[in-house]
XYZ file of C-alpha atoms in Angstrom:
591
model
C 140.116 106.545 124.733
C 137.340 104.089 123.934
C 134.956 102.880 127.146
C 134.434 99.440 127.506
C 131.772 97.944 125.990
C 128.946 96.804 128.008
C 127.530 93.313 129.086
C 125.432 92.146 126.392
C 121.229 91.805 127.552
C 120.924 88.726 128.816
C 118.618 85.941 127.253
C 115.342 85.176 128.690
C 115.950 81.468 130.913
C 114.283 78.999 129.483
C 113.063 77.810 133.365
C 112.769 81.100 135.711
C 113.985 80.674 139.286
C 110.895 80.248 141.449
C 109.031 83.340 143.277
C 106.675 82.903 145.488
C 102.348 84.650 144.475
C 103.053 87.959 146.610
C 105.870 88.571 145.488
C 105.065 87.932 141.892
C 101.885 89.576 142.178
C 103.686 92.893 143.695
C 105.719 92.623 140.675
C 102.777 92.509 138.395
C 101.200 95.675 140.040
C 104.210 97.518 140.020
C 104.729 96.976 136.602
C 101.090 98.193 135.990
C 101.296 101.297 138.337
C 104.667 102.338 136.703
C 102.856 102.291 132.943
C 99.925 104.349 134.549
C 102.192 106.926 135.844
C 104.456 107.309 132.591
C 100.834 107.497 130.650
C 99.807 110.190 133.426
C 103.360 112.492 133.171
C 102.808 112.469 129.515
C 99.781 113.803 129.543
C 100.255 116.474 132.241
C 103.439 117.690 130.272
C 102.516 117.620 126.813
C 101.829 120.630 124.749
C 99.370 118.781 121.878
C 95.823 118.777 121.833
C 95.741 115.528 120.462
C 98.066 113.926 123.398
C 96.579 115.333 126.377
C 92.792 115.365 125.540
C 92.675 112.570 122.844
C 95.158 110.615 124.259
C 96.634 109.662 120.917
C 99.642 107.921 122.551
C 100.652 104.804 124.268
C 103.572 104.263 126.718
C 105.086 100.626 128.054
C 108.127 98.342 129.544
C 110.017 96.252 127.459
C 112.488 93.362 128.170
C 116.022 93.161 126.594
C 114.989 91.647 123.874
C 112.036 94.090 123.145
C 109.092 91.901 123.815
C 106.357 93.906 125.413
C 105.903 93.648 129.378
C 103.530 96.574 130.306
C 102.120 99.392 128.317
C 99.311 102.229 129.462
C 95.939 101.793 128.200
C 95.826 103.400 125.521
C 95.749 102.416 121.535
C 95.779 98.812 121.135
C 97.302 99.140 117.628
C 100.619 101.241 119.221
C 101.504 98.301 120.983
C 103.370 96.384 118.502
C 104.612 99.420 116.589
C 106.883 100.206 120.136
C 107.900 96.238 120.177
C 108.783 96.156 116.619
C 110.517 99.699 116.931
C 112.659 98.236 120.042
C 113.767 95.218 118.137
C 114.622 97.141 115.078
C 117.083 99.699 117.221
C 118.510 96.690 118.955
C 119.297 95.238 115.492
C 120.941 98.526 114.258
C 123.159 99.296 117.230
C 123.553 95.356 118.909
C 123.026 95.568 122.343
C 126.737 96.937 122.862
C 125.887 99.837 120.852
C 123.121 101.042 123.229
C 124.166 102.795 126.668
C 122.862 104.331 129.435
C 121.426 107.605 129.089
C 120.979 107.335 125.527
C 117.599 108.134 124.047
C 116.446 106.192 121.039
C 114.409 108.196 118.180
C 112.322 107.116 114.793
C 109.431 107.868 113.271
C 110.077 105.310 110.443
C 106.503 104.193 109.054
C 108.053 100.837 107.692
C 109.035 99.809 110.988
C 106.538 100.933 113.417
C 103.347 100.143 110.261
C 102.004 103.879 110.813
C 102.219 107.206 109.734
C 105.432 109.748 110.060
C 103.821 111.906 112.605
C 104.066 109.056 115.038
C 107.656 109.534 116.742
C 108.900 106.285 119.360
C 111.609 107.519 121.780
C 113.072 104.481 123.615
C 115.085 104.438 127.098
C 117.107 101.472 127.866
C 117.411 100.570 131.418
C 120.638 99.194 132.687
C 120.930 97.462 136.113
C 124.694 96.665 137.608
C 126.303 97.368 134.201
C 123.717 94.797 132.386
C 120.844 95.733 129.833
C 117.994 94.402 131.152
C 114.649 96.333 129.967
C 113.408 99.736 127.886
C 111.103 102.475 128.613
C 109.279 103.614 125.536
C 106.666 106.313 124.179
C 104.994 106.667 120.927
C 102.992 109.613 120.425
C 101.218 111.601 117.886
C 102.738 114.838 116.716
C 100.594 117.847 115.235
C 102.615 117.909 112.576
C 105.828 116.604 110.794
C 105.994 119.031 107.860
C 104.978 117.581 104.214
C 101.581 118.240 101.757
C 98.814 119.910 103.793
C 96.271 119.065 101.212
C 95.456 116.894 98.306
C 96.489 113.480 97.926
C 99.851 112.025 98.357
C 100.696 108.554 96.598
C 104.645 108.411 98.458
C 106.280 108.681 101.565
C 108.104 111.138 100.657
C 105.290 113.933 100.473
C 104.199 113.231 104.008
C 106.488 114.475 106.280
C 109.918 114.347 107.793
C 111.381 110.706 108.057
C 113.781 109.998 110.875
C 115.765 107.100 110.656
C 116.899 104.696 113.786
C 119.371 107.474 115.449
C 120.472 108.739 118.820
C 118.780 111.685 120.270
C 120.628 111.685 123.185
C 124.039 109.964 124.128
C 124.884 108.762 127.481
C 122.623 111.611 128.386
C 123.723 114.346 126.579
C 120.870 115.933 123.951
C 122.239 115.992 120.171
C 121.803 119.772 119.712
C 121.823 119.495 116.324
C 119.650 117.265 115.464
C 116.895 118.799 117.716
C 117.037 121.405 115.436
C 117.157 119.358 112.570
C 113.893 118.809 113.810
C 112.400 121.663 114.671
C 113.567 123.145 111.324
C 110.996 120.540 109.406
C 107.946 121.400 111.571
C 105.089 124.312 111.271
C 105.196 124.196 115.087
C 108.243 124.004 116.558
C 107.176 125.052 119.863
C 104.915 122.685 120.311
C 106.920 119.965 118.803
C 109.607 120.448 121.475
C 107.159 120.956 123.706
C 106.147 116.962 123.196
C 109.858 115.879 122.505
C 110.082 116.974 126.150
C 106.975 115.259 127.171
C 107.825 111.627 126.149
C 111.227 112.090 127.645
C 109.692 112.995 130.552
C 107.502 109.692 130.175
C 110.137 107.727 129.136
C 112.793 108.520 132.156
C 109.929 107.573 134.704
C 109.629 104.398 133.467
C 113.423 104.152 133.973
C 113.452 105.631 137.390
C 110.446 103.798 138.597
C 111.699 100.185 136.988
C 115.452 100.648 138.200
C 113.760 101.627 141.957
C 112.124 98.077 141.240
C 115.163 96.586 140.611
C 117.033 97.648 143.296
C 114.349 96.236 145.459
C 113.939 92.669 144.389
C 117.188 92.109 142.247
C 117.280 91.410 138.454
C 116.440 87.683 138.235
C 113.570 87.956 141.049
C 111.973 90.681 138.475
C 112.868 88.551 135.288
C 111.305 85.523 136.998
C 108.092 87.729 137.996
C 107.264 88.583 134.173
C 108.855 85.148 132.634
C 105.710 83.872 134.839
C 103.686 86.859 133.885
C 104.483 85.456 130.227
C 103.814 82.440 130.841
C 100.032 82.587 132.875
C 99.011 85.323 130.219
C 99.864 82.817 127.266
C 97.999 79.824 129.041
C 94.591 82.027 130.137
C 94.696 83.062 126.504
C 95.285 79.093 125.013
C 92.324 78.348 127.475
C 90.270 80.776 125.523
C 91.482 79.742 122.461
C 89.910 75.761 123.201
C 86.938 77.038 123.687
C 86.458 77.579 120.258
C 85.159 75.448 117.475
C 88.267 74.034 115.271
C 87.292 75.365 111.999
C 88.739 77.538 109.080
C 86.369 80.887 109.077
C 86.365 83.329 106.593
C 84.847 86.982 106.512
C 84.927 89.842 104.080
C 84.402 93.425 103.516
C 85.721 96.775 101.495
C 86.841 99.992 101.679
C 85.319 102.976 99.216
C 88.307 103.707 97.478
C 91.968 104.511 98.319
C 92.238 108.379 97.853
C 93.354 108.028 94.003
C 90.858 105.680 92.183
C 87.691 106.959 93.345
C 84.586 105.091 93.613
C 86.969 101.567 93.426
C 86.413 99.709 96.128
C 89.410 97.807 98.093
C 88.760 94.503 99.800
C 89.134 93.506 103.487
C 89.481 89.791 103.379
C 90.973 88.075 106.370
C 90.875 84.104 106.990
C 90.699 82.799 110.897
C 91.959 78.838 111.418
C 91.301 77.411 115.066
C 93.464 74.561 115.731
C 93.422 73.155 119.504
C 94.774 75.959 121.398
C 96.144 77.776 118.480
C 94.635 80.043 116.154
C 95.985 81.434 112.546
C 94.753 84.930 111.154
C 95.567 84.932 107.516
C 95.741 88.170 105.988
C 97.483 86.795 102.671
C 94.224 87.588 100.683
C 94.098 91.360 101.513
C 94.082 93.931 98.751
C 97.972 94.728 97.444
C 99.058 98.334 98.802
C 97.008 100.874 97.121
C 98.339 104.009 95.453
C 96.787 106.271 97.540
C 97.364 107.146 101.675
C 95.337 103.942 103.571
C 98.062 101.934 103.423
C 99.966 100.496 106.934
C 102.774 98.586 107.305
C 103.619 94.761 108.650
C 103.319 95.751 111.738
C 99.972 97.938 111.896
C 98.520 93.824 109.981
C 100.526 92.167 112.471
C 99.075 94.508 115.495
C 95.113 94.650 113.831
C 95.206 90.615 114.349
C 96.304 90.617 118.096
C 93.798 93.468 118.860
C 91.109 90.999 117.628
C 92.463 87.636 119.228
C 93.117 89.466 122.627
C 89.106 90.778 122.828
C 88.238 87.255 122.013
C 90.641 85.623 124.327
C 91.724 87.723 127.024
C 90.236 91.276 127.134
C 90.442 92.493 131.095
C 93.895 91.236 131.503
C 96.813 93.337 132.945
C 99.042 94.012 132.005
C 98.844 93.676 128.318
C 102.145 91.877 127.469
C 103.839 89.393 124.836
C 102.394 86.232 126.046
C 99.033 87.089 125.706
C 99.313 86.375 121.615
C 101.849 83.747 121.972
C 99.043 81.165 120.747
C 98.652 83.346 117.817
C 99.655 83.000 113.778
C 99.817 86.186 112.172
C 100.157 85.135 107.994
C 101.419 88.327 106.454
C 103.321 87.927 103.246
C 104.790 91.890 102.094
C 102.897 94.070 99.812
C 99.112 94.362 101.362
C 97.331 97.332 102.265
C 97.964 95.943 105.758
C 101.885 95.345 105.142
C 103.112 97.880 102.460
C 107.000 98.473 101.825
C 108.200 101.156 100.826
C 107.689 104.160 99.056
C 103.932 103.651 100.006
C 101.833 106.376 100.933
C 101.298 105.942 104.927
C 99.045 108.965 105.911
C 95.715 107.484 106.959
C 97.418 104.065 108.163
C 94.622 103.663 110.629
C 91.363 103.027 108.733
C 91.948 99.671 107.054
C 92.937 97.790 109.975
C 90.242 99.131 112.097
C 87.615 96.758 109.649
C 90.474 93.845 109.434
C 89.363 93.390 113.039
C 85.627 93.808 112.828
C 86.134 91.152 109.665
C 88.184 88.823 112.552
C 84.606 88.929 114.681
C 82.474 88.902 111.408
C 84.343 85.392 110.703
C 83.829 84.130 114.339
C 80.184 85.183 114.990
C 78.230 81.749 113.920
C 80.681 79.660 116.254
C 81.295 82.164 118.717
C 77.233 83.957 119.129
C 78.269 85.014 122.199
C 81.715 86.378 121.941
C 81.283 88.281 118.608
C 80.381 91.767 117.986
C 78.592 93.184 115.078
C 80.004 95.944 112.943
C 80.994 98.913 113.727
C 81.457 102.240 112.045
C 85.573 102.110 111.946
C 86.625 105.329 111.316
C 87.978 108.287 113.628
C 85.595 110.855 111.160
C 88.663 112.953 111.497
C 88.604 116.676 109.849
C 91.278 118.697 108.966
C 90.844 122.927 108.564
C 94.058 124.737 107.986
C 94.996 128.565 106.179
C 95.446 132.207 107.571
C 93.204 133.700 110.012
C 91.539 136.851 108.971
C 91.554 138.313 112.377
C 95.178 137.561 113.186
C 96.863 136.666 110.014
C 99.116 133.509 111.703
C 99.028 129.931 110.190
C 96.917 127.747 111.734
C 95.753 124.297 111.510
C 92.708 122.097 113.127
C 92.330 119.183 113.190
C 88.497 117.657 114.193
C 88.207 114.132 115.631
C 88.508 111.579 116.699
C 84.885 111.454 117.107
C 83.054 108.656 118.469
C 80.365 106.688 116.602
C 78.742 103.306 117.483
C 79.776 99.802 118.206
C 78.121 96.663 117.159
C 75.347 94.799 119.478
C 76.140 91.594 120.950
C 73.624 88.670 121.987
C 73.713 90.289 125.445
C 73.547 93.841 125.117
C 73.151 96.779 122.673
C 76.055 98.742 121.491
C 78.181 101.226 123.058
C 77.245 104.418 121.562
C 79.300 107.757 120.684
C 82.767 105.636 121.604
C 86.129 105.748 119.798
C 86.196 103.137 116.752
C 88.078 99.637 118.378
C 91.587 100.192 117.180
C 92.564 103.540 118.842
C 90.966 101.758 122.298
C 91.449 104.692 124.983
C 91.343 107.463 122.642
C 88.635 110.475 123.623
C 87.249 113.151 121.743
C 88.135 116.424 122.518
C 85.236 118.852 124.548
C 83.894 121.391 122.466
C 84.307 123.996 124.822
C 88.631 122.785 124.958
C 87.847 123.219 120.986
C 86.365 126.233 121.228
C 89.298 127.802 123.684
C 92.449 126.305 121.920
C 91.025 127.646 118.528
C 88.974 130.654 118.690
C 88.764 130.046 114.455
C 85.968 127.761 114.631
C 82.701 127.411 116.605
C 81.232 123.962 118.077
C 77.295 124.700 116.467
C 76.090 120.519 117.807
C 77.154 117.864 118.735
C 75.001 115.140 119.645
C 73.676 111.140 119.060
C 73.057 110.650 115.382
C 69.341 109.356 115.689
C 68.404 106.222 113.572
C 72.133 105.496 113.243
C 72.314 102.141 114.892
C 71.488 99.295 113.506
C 67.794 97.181 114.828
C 68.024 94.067 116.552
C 66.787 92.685 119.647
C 69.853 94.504 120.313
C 70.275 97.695 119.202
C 73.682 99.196 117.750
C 74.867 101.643 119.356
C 74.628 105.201 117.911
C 76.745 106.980 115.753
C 77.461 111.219 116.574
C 76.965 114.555 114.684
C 79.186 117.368 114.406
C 78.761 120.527 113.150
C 81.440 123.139 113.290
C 81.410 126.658 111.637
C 84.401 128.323 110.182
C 85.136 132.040 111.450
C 87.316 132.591 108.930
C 88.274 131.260 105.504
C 89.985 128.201 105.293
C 90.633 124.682 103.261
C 89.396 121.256 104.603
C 90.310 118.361 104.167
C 88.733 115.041 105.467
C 89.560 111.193 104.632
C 86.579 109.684 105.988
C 85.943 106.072 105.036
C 83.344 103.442 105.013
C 80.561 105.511 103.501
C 79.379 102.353 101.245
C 80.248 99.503 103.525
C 78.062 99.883 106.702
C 78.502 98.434 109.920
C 76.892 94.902 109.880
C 74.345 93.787 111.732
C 74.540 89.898 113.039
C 71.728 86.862 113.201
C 69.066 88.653 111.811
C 70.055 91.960 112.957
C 70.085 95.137 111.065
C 72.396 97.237 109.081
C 73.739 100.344 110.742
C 73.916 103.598 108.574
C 77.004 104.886 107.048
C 79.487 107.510 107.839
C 78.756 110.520 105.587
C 80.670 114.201 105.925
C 78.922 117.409 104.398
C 79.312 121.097 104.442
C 76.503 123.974 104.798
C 77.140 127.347 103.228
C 76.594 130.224 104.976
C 73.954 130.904 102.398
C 72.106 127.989 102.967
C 73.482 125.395 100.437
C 73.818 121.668 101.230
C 76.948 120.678 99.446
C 77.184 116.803 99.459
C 80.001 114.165 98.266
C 80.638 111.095 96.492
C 82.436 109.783 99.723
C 84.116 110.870 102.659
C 87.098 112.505 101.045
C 86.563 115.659 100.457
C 88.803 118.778 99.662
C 86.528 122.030 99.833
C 87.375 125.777 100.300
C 85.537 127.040 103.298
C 84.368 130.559 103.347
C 83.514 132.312 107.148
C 80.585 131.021 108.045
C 80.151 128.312 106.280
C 79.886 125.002 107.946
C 80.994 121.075 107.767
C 79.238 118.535 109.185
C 80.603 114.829 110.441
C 77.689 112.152 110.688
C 79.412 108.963 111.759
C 77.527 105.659 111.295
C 76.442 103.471 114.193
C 76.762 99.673 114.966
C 75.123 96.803 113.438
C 72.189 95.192 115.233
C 72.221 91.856 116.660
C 69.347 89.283 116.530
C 65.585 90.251 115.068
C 64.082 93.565 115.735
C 60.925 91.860 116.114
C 61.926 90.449 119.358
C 63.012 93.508 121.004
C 60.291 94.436 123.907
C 58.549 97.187 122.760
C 58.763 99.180 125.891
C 62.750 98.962 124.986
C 61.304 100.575 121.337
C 59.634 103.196 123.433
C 62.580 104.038 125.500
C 64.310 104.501 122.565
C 62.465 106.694 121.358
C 62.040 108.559 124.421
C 65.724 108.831 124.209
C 65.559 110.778 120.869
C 67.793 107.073 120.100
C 64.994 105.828 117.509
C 62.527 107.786 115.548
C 58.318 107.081 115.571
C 59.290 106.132 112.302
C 62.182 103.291 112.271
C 60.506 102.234 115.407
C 57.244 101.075 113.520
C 59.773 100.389 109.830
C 62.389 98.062 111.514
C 60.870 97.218 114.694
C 57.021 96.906 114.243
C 56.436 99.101 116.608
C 53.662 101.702 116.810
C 54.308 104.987 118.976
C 52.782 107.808 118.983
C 52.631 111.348 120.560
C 51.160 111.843 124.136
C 51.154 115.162 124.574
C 55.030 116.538 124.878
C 55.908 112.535 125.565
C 55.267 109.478 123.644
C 53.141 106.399 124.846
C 52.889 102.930 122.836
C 49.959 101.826 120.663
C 49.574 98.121 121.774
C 46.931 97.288 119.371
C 48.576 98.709 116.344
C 51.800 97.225 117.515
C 50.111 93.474 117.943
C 48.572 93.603 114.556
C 51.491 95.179 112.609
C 54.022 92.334 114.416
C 51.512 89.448 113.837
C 51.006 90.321 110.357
């Protein structure tokens, strides 16, 4: 006998009951604390490197109509790829179709914008018999089967693709597609090992958000984030005034897009400030490419609210839909930033990374002080894989993300050794973790890439090194971009330097590359290094103190040399310390 079908979600009102600031307020924080603790549980239980020590995940709250009301810091650009995902599986089963207990599962890279190992599992929460919010997770996987190495120009060479289905129903785990799953992965166990993580997550949120509304009752807790809405949309409007009116424009480009090497793809965005409204215009990005950079709608649509939210309203919490209501996004299909399908969706992230730096690029002559110069927008990722001579199992590492430097600002110099903008809470993994989880390579350095930022009277922040050995034979792979477009520097400031990947025989031989994509078979002992580019400098390096120049230098941040090349500054040895040569330093900045 067919059950009833359920209460459709309700609409949003147009004009939310009242609710008094404590009330409202405990709301907010609740909604907060509850994102914290699903971020928190999915960390503690997962079985991935790359969840619990990079953090390559994001977890939120979502309304009935899937509009974003609280996610856990994490990566900016997951945020609209769990909205979009919501809104698509409301679409495909109606809001009838969807029950409690069932568990909501894709990895489609159409919908979401990013790459197949990227799986969304979605909760919905049900209060007295009515639909009334989600719990959602979106999480890297190690792996989703397809090509190891070499280049794929389809979708359908990367990995398993799961369409909009039902993991669980009304509770109840679909056996067989679990092992559907499993069947398609190198690593089932720890594949199942993160399936059970981000349910984990995901049924918090729905414990912790039902406990809420059992508290305060359904329309109290819809009023408390229709406000939430509606205060986050007018702080960011505010922002929004406070810049010029004005059509902007910025460019940049990519080095190539896997296939055609050595042919550059433009970054071209166009910003329009309008009142209290502001367009980003991505219609004049490159067409998809043939290669793996490309990204869907979505990972466009999400690129242009990372940008307007640092400009407009960066500390506020929780991140939610009405903080980009006074946003445009102009997206038509087809871009590197909106492919369809059968694109090539591997290394979604990179492109969008310098859409955003192109956003502050367009911004910096009317906004000086809200603007940041370029930085070096790329995670420098690595990947070794093969058979271990010592054990003879499969194994795969992957290196990154690593951290490199952000762009100065007319207040301060960059951040240095931090996790490019898009990926936001990300963190590198320790090498001594590294070193523990696989015993197949060695950690030789790691440490500040000197000279990597870019001069100004503030300095870009620095760029890192890497150098990890092979202890047994192996292939690697790496898809490293922006090795010809550096990080820009801003009014009068300096370039930053490149990224740039290399390996080092065991016999001594310095093998270098054309760019950062590199396939190379690795011997034991032998070596690749990652030397990621810092950020741009801001303002003239001739008006930087030169006891900041010293300190710098000090620091191992700035050699003796780019201190008296870019700066005018003369220091020289003092013993084991350095001391400045004031004379020297006069004449060579007077002249």
């Amino acid at each position: 006998m067919d059950k009833p079908a359920l209460p459709a979600a309700a609409a949003t009102p147009d004009a939310a009951p009242g609710t008094d600031p404590i009330t409202a307020e405990i709301i907010r924080a609740s909604l907060v604390s509850i994102t914290d603790e699903m971020k928190t549980n999915l960390m503690r239980t997962a079985y991935n490197l790359i969840i619990y020590e990079a953090q390559d995940f994001t977890v939120g709250l979502f309304d009935a109509n899937g509009d974003t009301i609280s996610v856990g810091l994490g990566l900016p650009m997951f945020v609209g790829g769990l909205s979009d995902a919501i809104k698509a599986k409301l679409a495909f089963y109606g809001p009838n179709g969807i029950r409690p207990g069932d568990i909501l599962l894709t990895n489609d890279a159409y919908i979401m914008g990013s790459h197949l190992n990227h799986m969304i599992f979605t909760l919905p929460v049900f209060h007295e018999g009515r639909l009334v919010a989600f719990a959602a997770s979106m999480a890297h996987w190690l792996d989703v089967g397809g090509l190891l190495g070499g280049t794929t120009t389809d979708i359908f060479a990367e990995g398993l693709q799961i369409p909009i289905v039902k993991l669980f129903k009304e509770g109840v785990q679909d056996d067989e597609l679990t092992r559907l799953i499993a069947t398609n992965v190198r690593f089932p166990d720890l594949a199942m090992g993160d399936l059970r993580a981000q349910v984990a997550a995901i049924r918090t949120g729905e414990t912790r958000m039902r406990t809420l509304l059992e508290r305060y009752g359904a329309d109290t807790i819809q009023a408390g984030i229709t406000g939430l809405f509606d205060h986050s949309e007018e702080l960011a409007r505010q922002s929004v005034r406070d810049i010029p009116d004005g059509d902007y424009r910025a460019e940049a480009y990519m080095d190539d897009d896997g296939v055609h090497t050595g042919t550059p793809v433009p970054i071209r965005v166009r910003v329009v400030v309008k009142g209290d409204t502001m367009t980003i215009d991505l219609s004049e990005m490159s067409p998809q490419v043939a290669g793996y950079f490309n990204s869907g709608a979505t990972a466009g649509r999400s690129a242009a609210q990372v940008a307007f939210t640092c400009l407009t309203s960066p500390g506020r919490r929780p991140i939610n839909s009405g903080s980009v209501r006074p946003l445009e996004v102009v997206l038509p299909p087809g871009t590197v930033v909106s492919a369809t399908k059968p694109a090539a969706m591997r290394w979604w992230m990179t492109y969008p990374m310098t859409v955003v730096d192109c956003v502050f690029r367009a911004l910096a002559e009317v906004l000086p002080d809200g603007c940041i110069a370029g930085h070096y927008a790329d995670l420098g990722m690595t990947h070794s894989y093969g058979v271990d001579d010592l054990t003879g199992q499969f194994f795969q590492f992957f290196g990154g993300p690593q951290g490199g430097g952000w762009g100065a600002t007319s207040r301060a110099d960059g951040q240095s050794a931090t996790i490019c903008i898009n990926d936001g809470d990300t963190h590198n993994a320790p090498a001594e973790v590294v070193e523990a989880k696989y015993p197949m390579v060695t950690v030789e350095d790691y440490a500040l890439r000197e000279d990597s930022g870019g001069a100004g009277r503030n300095r870009g922040g620095l760029g890192t090194r890497i150098r990890v050995r092979m202890n047994t034979s192996s292939r690697l792979d790496s898809w490293i971009e922006r090795t010809s477009c550096a990080p820009w520097g801003l009014a009068g400031g300096h370039d930053a330097l490149a990224n740039r990947i290399s390996v080092q025989r065991a016999d001594g031989e310095q093998v270098d590359f054309p760019n950062g994509k590199v396939g190379a078979q690795l011997a034991a002992g032998d070596c690749h290094v990652v030397e990621l580019g810092g950020g741009g400098g801001y303002g003239d390096p001739y008006e930087r103190p030169a006891a900041r120049v010293l300190a710098d230098v000090r620091a191992g941040y700035v050699s003796p040399a780019a201190a008296r090349d870019s700066y005018g500054v003369v220091v020289v040895p003092d013993g084991e310390d350095f001391r400045l040569d004031e004379p020297a330093t006069a004449r060579l900045r007077e002249g």
